[in-house]
Each structure stands twice: as structure tokens, then as C-alpha cells.
Short mmCIF file of C-alpha atoms in Angstrom, two decimals:
data_model
loop_
_atom_site.label_atom_id
_atom_site.label_comp_id
_atom_site.label_asym_id
_atom_site.label_seq_id
_atom_site.Cartn_x
_atom_site.Cartn_y
_atom_site.Cartn_z
CA MET H 5 -27.29 11.38 -29.29
CA THR H 6 -25.66 14.77 -29.64
CA GLU H 7 -25.07 15.97 -33.19
CA TYR H 8 -21.82 17.85 -33.82
CA ILE H 9 -21.81 20.50 -36.54
CA ALA H 10 -18.65 22.21 -37.82
CA THR H 11 -19.18 25.85 -38.66
CA THR H 12 -17.75 29.37 -38.18
CA PRO H 13 -18.99 32.85 -37.22
CA GLY H 14 -17.78 34.11 -40.62
CA VAL H 15 -16.23 37.55 -41.26
CA TYR H 16 -13.21 36.06 -42.99
CA PRO H 17 -9.84 37.49 -44.07
CA LEU H 18 -9.50 38.30 -47.75
CA PRO H 19 -7.37 35.93 -49.83
CA ASP H 20 -3.94 37.49 -50.39
CA TRP H 21 -4.46 37.76 -54.16
CA ALA H 22 -7.73 39.63 -53.59
CA LYS H 23 -6.00 42.14 -51.31
CA ASP H 24 -3.43 42.76 -54.04
CA ASP H 25 -6.04 43.12 -56.77
CA LEU H 26 -8.10 45.55 -54.69
CA ALA H 27 -4.99 47.57 -53.87
CA ASP H 28 -4.35 47.95 -57.61
CA LEU H 29 -7.85 49.28 -58.25
CA LYS H 30 -7.64 53.06 -57.86
CA GLY H 31 -5.13 52.67 -55.05
CA HIS H 32 -7.75 50.93 -52.94
CA GLN H 33 -7.18 50.99 -49.22
CA LYS H 34 -9.38 49.58 -46.46
CA HIS H 35 -12.91 51.07 -46.66
CA ASP H 36 -12.26 53.06 -49.86
CA LEU H 37 -14.42 50.99 -52.19
CA VAL H 38 -16.85 49.33 -49.78
CA ASP H 39 -19.80 51.69 -49.72
CA GLY H 40 -22.51 49.60 -51.30
CA ASP H 41 -22.00 50.72 -54.90
CA GLU H 42 -18.63 49.25 -55.90
CA GLY H 43 -17.65 49.24 -59.56
CA GLU H 44 -17.70 46.13 -61.76
CA GLU H 45 -14.00 45.34 -61.34
CA VAL H 46 -14.24 45.48 -57.55
CA VAL H 47 -17.41 43.38 -57.57
CA ALA H 48 -15.63 40.79 -59.73
CA VAL H 49 -12.80 40.48 -57.20
CA TYR H 50 -15.22 39.94 -54.34
CA ASP H 51 -17.25 37.43 -56.38
CA GLU H 52 -14.16 35.33 -57.10
CA ALA H 53 -12.97 35.55 -53.50
CA ARG H 54 -16.41 34.51 -52.24
CA GLU H 55 -16.37 31.44 -54.44
CA GLU H 56 -12.89 30.57 -53.15
CA VAL H 57 -13.75 30.78 -49.45
CA LEU H 58 -16.91 28.74 -50.01
CA ASP H 59 -14.82 26.10 -51.72
CA ARG H 60 -12.31 26.16 -48.84
CA GLN H 61 -15.07 25.55 -46.30
CA GLN H 62 -16.51 22.68 -48.31
CA SER H 63 -13.07 21.14 -48.82
CA ALA H 64 -12.44 21.35 -45.07
CA GLY H 65 -15.60 19.35 -44.42
CA LEU H 66 -17.55 22.08 -42.64
CA ASP H 67 -21.22 21.22 -42.19
CA ARG H 68 -22.32 24.85 -42.54
CA VAL H 69 -20.72 27.31 -44.92
CA VAL H 70 -20.93 31.10 -44.87
CA GLU H 71 -20.64 33.75 -47.53
CA GLY H 72 -17.48 34.99 -45.85
CA GLN H 73 -18.41 38.66 -45.33
CA LEU H 74 -15.29 39.63 -47.29
CA ARG H 75 -16.68 43.09 -48.06
CA TRP H 76 -17.15 43.83 -44.37
CA ASP H 77 -14.17 46.16 -43.95
CA ASP H 78 -16.07 47.68 -41.01
CA MET H 79 -16.57 44.23 -39.49
CA LEU H 80 -19.89 43.95 -37.63
CA ALA H 81 -20.70 47.60 -38.31
CA HIS H 82 -20.91 46.86 -42.06
CA PRO H 83 -24.71 46.66 -42.49
CA LEU H 84 -25.01 50.22 -41.18
CA ALA H 85 -21.82 51.55 -42.77
CA VAL H 86 -23.23 50.95 -46.27
CA HIS H 87 -26.74 52.24 -45.50
CA ASP H 88 -28.04 55.43 -47.15
CA ALA H 89 -29.37 56.75 -43.82
CA VAL H 90 -25.96 56.48 -42.20
CA GLU H 91 -22.91 58.73 -42.38
CA THR H 92 -19.52 57.12 -41.80
CA ARG H 93 -17.25 59.49 -39.93
CA GLY H 94 -14.04 58.99 -37.97
CA ILE H 95 -12.05 55.81 -37.58
CA VAL H 96 -12.85 54.06 -34.29
CA ARG H 97 -11.13 51.18 -32.50
CA TYR H 98 -13.03 47.91 -32.95
CA TYR H 99 -13.52 46.69 -29.41
CA ASP H 100 -10.22 46.32 -27.55
CA ASN H 101 -7.88 45.33 -30.33
CA ASN H 102 -5.79 46.77 -33.15
CA ASN H 103 -8.58 46.77 -35.73
CA PHE H 104 -10.55 49.84 -36.70
CA TYR H 105 -13.83 50.66 -38.41
CA ARG H 106 -15.63 53.73 -39.66
CA GLU H 107 -18.06 55.10 -37.08
CA PRO H 108 -21.60 54.68 -38.48
CA VAL H 109 -23.76 57.65 -37.48
CA VAL H 110 -27.47 57.11 -38.07
CA THR H 111 -28.98 60.36 -39.33
CA ASP H 112 -32.30 59.16 -40.77
CA GLU H 113 -34.78 56.27 -40.62
CA LEU H 114 -33.25 52.80 -41.03
CA THR H 115 -35.24 51.47 -43.96
CA PHE H 116 -34.69 48.22 -45.87
CA ASP H 117 -31.34 47.99 -47.65
CA GLY H 118 -30.79 44.41 -48.90
CA ASP H 119 -26.98 44.45 -48.95
CA VAL H 120 -26.49 41.27 -46.92
CA ALA H 121 -29.31 39.46 -48.71
CA GLY H 122 -27.54 40.17 -52.01
CA GLU H 123 -24.36 38.59 -50.69
CA LEU H 124 -26.25 35.50 -49.59
CA GLU H 125 -27.99 35.18 -52.95
CA ALA H 126 -24.57 35.15 -54.59
CA ALA H 127 -23.30 32.54 -52.11
CA SER H 128 -26.33 30.31 -52.65
CA GLU H 129 -25.08 29.55 -56.17
CA PHE H 130 -22.13 27.66 -54.67
CA ALA H 131 -23.67 26.09 -51.55
CA ASP H 132 -26.38 23.50 -50.98
CA ASP H 133 -29.58 24.68 -49.31
CA ASP H 134 -28.92 22.42 -46.34
CA SER H 135 -25.44 23.85 -45.66
CA LEU H 136 -25.76 27.62 -46.21
CA GLN H 137 -25.45 29.70 -43.05
CA ALA H 138 -26.20 33.40 -42.76
CA VAL H 139 -24.27 35.75 -40.47
CA VAL H 140 -25.50 39.05 -39.05
CA PRO H 141 -24.39 41.33 -36.23
CA GLY H 142 -26.65 41.11 -33.23
CA PRO H 143 -28.89 44.13 -32.59
CA TYR H 144 -27.26 45.05 -29.30
CA SER H 145 -23.74 44.89 -30.76
CA LEU H 146 -24.70 46.81 -33.91
CA ALA H 147 -26.34 49.55 -31.85
CA ASP H 148 -23.32 49.61 -29.54
CA LEU H 149 -20.92 50.10 -32.47
CA ALA H 150 -23.03 52.91 -33.94
CA THR H 151 -23.99 56.47 -32.98
CA ASP H 152 -27.61 57.66 -33.06
CA GLU H 153 -28.48 61.14 -34.28
CA TYR H 154 -32.04 60.36 -35.37
CA TYR H 155 -34.03 58.25 -32.90
CA GLY H 156 -32.94 60.22 -29.84
CA ASP H 157 -33.25 57.49 -27.22
CA ASP H 158 -31.16 54.40 -26.52
CA ALA H 159 -34.18 52.12 -26.21
CA ALA H 160 -35.79 53.46 -29.37
CA PHE H 161 -32.51 53.15 -31.24
CA LEU H 162 -32.02 49.53 -30.16
CA ASP H 163 -35.57 48.74 -31.27
CA ALA H 164 -34.94 50.43 -34.62
CA VAL H 165 -31.72 48.48 -35.19
CA ALA H 166 -33.49 45.21 -34.31
CA ASP H 167 -36.36 46.02 -36.70
CA PHE H 168 -33.87 46.96 -39.42
CA LEU H 169 -31.99 43.67 -39.04
CA ALA H 170 -35.26 41.72 -39.00
CA GLY H 171 -36.26 43.34 -42.28
CA GLU H 172 -32.90 42.48 -43.83
CA ILE H 173 -33.18 38.86 -42.66
CA GLU H 174 -36.69 38.47 -44.07
CA ALA H 175 -35.19 39.06 -47.53
CA PHE H 176 -32.62 36.28 -47.16
CA PRO H 177 -32.74 33.23 -49.40
CA GLU H 178 -33.41 29.95 -47.62
CA VAL H 179 -30.64 29.19 -45.12
CA GLU H 180 -30.10 26.29 -42.76
CA THR H 181 -28.65 28.33 -39.90
CA LEU H 182 -28.39 31.97 -38.84
CA PHE H 183 -25.50 33.09 -36.62
CA VAL H 184 -26.26 36.31 -34.72
CA LEU H 185 -22.97 37.75 -33.41
CA GLU H 186 -23.26 39.55 -30.06
CA PRO H 187 -19.81 40.29 -28.60
CA SER H 188 -21.01 43.57 -27.05
CA LEU H 189 -23.17 41.63 -24.61
CA VAL H 190 -19.85 40.63 -23.03
CA GLU H 191 -17.63 43.60 -23.87
CA ASN H 192 -20.12 46.35 -22.98
CA ALA H 193 -22.69 44.47 -20.94
CA PRO H 194 -26.16 46.02 -20.70
CA GLY H 195 -27.21 47.29 -17.30
CA GLU H 196 -30.40 46.91 -15.31
CA GLY H 197 -33.43 47.09 -17.59
CA GLU H 198 -31.26 47.34 -20.68
CA ASP H 199 -30.49 43.62 -20.40
CA GLU H 200 -34.18 42.83 -20.88
CA ARG H 201 -34.40 45.17 -23.87
CA ALA H 202 -31.33 43.52 -25.40
CA SER H 203 -32.99 40.12 -25.03
CA GLU H 204 -36.17 41.44 -26.66
CA ALA H 205 -34.12 42.87 -29.53
CA VAL H 206 -32.45 39.50 -30.08
CA ASP H 207 -35.90 37.91 -30.03
CA THR H 208 -37.05 40.29 -32.79
CA VAL H 209 -34.10 39.32 -34.97
CA ALA H 210 -34.36 35.59 -34.27
CA ASN H 211 -38.04 35.52 -35.20
CA ALA H 212 -37.41 37.08 -38.61
CA VAL H 213 -36.29 33.75 -40.09
CA GLY H 214 -38.46 30.84 -41.09
CA SER H 215 -39.23 28.02 -38.69
CA ASP H 216 -36.87 25.66 -40.54
CA THR H 217 -33.82 27.84 -39.84
CA ASP H 218 -31.86 27.31 -36.62
CA VAL H 219 -30.76 30.52 -34.92
CA VAL H 220 -27.49 30.63 -32.97
CA VAL H 221 -26.68 33.69 -30.85
CA HIS H 222 -22.90 33.68 -30.50
CA THR H 223 -21.14 35.71 -27.80
CA TYR H 224 -17.39 35.88 -27.38
CA TRP H 225 -14.36 37.52 -25.75
CA GLY H 226 -15.28 36.12 -22.38
CA ALA H 227 -18.46 35.17 -20.55
CA LEU H 228 -21.83 36.80 -20.10
CA ASP H 229 -22.77 38.43 -16.82
CA GLU H 230 -25.13 36.11 -14.96
CA LYS H 231 -28.17 38.40 -15.28
CA VAL H 232 -27.50 39.11 -18.94
CA HIS H 233 -27.18 35.36 -19.54
CA ALA H 234 -30.48 34.69 -17.77
CA HIS H 235 -32.37 37.38 -19.69
CA LEU H 236 -30.86 36.32 -23.00
CA LEU H 237 -32.17 32.79 -22.53
CA ASP H 238 -35.70 34.25 -22.49
CA ALA H 239 -35.35 35.11 -26.19
CA ASP H 240 -36.65 32.63 -28.74
CA PHE H 241 -33.62 31.14 -30.48
CA ASP H 242 -32.15 27.66 -30.77
CA ALA H 243 -28.56 27.75 -29.49
CA LEU H 244 -26.41 30.07 -27.41
CA GLY H 245 -22.71 30.41 -28.16
CA TYR H 246 -20.00 30.27 -25.50
CA ASP H 247 -16.32 31.18 -25.75
CA PHE H 248 -14.37 28.22 -24.37
CA VAL H 249 -11.07 29.73 -25.51
CA SER H 250 -11.10 33.02 -23.57
CA ASN H 251 -13.08 32.02 -20.50
CA SER H 252 -14.04 28.38 -20.25
CA GLU H 253 -14.67 28.29 -16.48
CA ASP H 254 -17.20 31.15 -16.26
CA ASN H 255 -19.03 29.93 -19.34
CA LEU H 256 -19.18 26.44 -17.88
CA TYR H 257 -20.51 27.94 -14.64
CA ASN H 258 -23.29 29.79 -16.48
CA ILE H 259 -24.39 26.59 -18.21
CA ASN H 260 -24.33 24.42 -15.08
CA GLU H 261 -25.78 27.01 -12.72
CA TYR H 262 -28.47 28.59 -14.89
CA GLY H 263 -28.99 26.14 -17.73
CA THR H 264 -28.91 27.00 -21.42
CA LYS H 265 -30.71 26.22 -24.66
CA ASP H 266 -31.20 22.67 -25.90
CA SER H 267 -28.28 23.29 -28.28
CA ILE H 268 -25.12 25.37 -27.94
CA ALA H 269 -22.30 26.76 -30.05
CA ALA H 270 -18.93 25.95 -28.51
CA GLY H 271 -16.07 28.30 -29.36
CA VAL H 272 -13.26 25.74 -29.30
CA VAL H 273 -10.90 27.18 -31.95
CA ASP H 274 -9.03 30.45 -31.31
CA GLY H 275 -10.19 32.89 -33.96
CA GLN H 276 -7.41 35.40 -33.23
CA ASN H 277 -4.28 33.41 -32.35
CA THR H 278 -2.17 32.26 -35.30
CA LEU H 279 -1.27 29.02 -33.52
CA VAL H 280 -3.15 26.26 -35.39
CA GLU H 281 -4.72 23.78 -32.99
CA ASP H 282 -4.39 20.08 -33.60
CA SER H 283 -7.68 18.46 -34.58
CA GLU H 284 -7.38 15.99 -31.72
CA ALA H 285 -6.95 18.86 -29.25
CA ILE H 286 -10.07 20.56 -30.60
CA SER H 287 -12.00 17.31 -30.28
CA GLU H 288 -10.77 16.95 -26.69
CA ARG H 289 -12.14 20.41 -25.89
CA ALA H 290 -15.52 19.24 -27.15
CA ASP H 291 -15.25 16.11 -24.98
CA TRP H 292 -14.31 18.24 -21.95
CA LEU H 293 -17.38 20.40 -22.48
CA VAL H 294 -19.77 17.45 -22.55
CA GLU H 295 -18.09 15.76 -19.58
CA ASN H 296 -18.33 18.91 -17.49
CA THR H 297 -21.99 19.67 -18.19
CA PRO H 298 -23.52 16.51 -16.71
CA ALA H 299 -27.04 17.91 -16.43
CA ALA H 300 -27.16 18.98 -20.07
CA ASP H 301 -28.16 16.70 -22.90
CA PHE H 302 -27.42 18.83 -25.94
CA GLU H 303 -29.32 18.14 -29.14
CA THR H 304 -26.65 19.88 -31.21
CA VAL H 305 -23.21 21.27 -30.48
CA TYR H 306 -21.93 23.68 -33.12
CA LEU H 307 -18.13 23.48 -32.99
CA THR H 308 -16.79 26.83 -34.09
CA PRO H 309 -14.02 29.39 -33.67
CA ASN H 310 -14.70 31.61 -30.69
CA THR H 311 -14.57 34.85 -32.70
CA GLU H 312 -14.68 36.17 -36.23
CA LEU H 313 -11.71 35.04 -38.33
CA PHE H 314 -10.64 38.22 -40.16
CA TYR H 315 -7.79 38.65 -37.66
CA LEU H 316 -5.89 35.70 -39.14
CA PRO H 317 -3.46 35.49 -42.07
CA TYR H 318 -5.27 33.78 -44.93
CA SER H 319 -3.07 30.66 -44.89
CA THR H 320 -3.65 30.25 -41.14
CA PHE H 321 -7.37 30.69 -41.68
CA GLU H 322 -7.31 27.81 -44.18
CA GLU H 323 -5.42 25.57 -41.76
CA LYS H 324 -7.87 26.31 -38.96
CA LEU H 325 -10.82 25.40 -41.17
CA ALA H 326 -9.21 22.06 -42.00
CA ALA H 327 -8.47 21.30 -38.33
CA LEU H 328 -12.04 22.19 -37.31
CA GLY H 329 -13.57 19.95 -39.97
CA GLU H 330 -11.39 17.01 -38.95
CA ALA H 331 -12.02 17.60 -35.23
CA THR H 332 -15.78 17.54 -35.72
CA ASP H 333 -15.53 14.20 -37.48
CA LEU H 334 -13.55 12.88 -34.50
CA ALA H 335 -16.15 14.20 -32.04
CA GLU H 336 -18.95 12.51 -34.01
CA VAL H 337 -17.10 9.18 -33.92
CA LYS H 338 -16.59 9.42 -30.15
CA ALA H 339 -20.24 10.33 -29.63
#
């Protein structure tokens, strides 16, 4: 019988009070104090906010909880933006929306940093070992968001980013699940040859965790190109994520035509729209997915928002968590 797991791709909005507190600290604006060496007062704000969002996830009944990535002002570019071998330069549009990040320019070797591992260690104090989920940008997306001025070759740079992420992941505390976020595989799809390298880079990252950790590669903002989808399935991970909010038909086609992993992540909650879905409607999306993939017999379906959640007002974010938790309970009952 299929197991349904309620979770999210992380990268949450800051609680409103935390935004206000950070604004009061030296006139803080976005990016100003997130460079890897924040002062004690700033750290204290993030610590309290982390505890709050972990509590919100647990109260909503989510099966996996994330640290929240509240310090990630640069969104998925964050692990590079705070690295000593990287210069942050101009402000760049984050994919095709009204959010912006600092362009990370790699000017030296990407050695171990430990920033994300430190966040997870802090989160592990408030989450059970069997519920903690890590979140990292995928290697292809992180390389796509960055500029290389050191490695000198796209293939070498992608390999270096994958090795860097693998090293960061190896330092993680024990986690139940790892979500690897790869929107660039849809938004800036790799071409011939590059699609195989992207799959190999994902494989490098996925194999950096222990055998007891399930790895979910989550793509969003549409559907993967057929060849990219096929190559990605060659990588060694447990579940592939599909966006059933933005493009349900093409994602369904990929699954039915080319198969998928034994488990999937189903993006059934809109991570960008402020309209809060009814829990019954979310559950019905999960039912529709199972009914329309007759050849698949999924071991696990991770029910999740289709994208990161930092786009949402904090109160809407809380409501969406509650609806997702309730919908997953409904899906389990129907199963």
C-alpha cells in the first residue's frame, strides 16, 4: 500500500516579527547581514524563528520537517553566496519572477564550508531523528545560478559544484530525507550531452548521504524535457518530484510514457499563489495522480508544495502547512 508523507521543499518566508527585528538591527535590509558571520543579535533572531517554523510544521502534522532556510536571502544560491571562495556582485532576477538574489561569482576552489550543516545541527534540537529533512539546491541549479571565474569550463564547474555539495552533505547530522531542489532542469534545460552530466552531478550529490536517508530530487515550474527526464532517472536517488500545479498533463505523460522511480514527490499545493487550497481538494489531487498512473505502484508519495514557499505571506504559509497536513491524513485514510 502506498505511504503518503506530508513535507515541503523548505526555503520559508520569515515570520513577520523576525523581519521587523532584523530591520531594526543596523537598518538591516535583504542580504545585508547574511554573509556567514552574522552577529549574536542577528543569530538570536534566526534561532528563534527557526524554532517557530519547526513548531509550525509539527503542529500542522507534517511527517517531515525542515530547518526552514530562513537565512537564505539568496534563495537556492545561498550555499555559494556565503562561501569564502565566492564574490557576490550585482543583483540578479531569480528565475522568471519578481525575486532577486546576489550573483555568486566563484573565484577560487570550492572547499568545505559547513554553513548548511550548522543550520541542520541547530534544527535537530527541535526535531526527531525520524522526521528531520534536509534541503539543498541541486548541483545543476546551483551552477546555473552562479558564474564561474575559476574552473574555466562548464563541465568542470558542474562537477566542482556537485563535489562541493556532496562534501557539505557528508557533514549533515542524521536526517530521514534529503530534498534536492532542481528547478533549472526545467527552466534552463540542459542540452545534448549536458543532460547526462547533470544526471551524473545529481548522482554525486545523492550518494553523499547514508543508505538510511531517502533522497528526493524535486523539479518545478513545469515539466522536464523527455530526454532530461530519461537521463535523470539514471541517477541513484529514491523519488523524483513533479509539479502537478503548473503542468500536470506533461508530468503525467512523462510518468506514464517513460516510467519513474518507485516513489515520487507530488507538488499538489501551490507554493506561490496566496489562495489557500482546501485540504479535501489537495487530497483529491493526490487521488487523481494515483488514478491516472495505472502502471505505477508507488511505494511512497511525498505530498508537497510545488515550489519553495518564501513567496508567500507568513500567515498564508501557516495556513498552507495546516491544509497539507490535513490533506495527507485524508489521503492515507482513502488508501
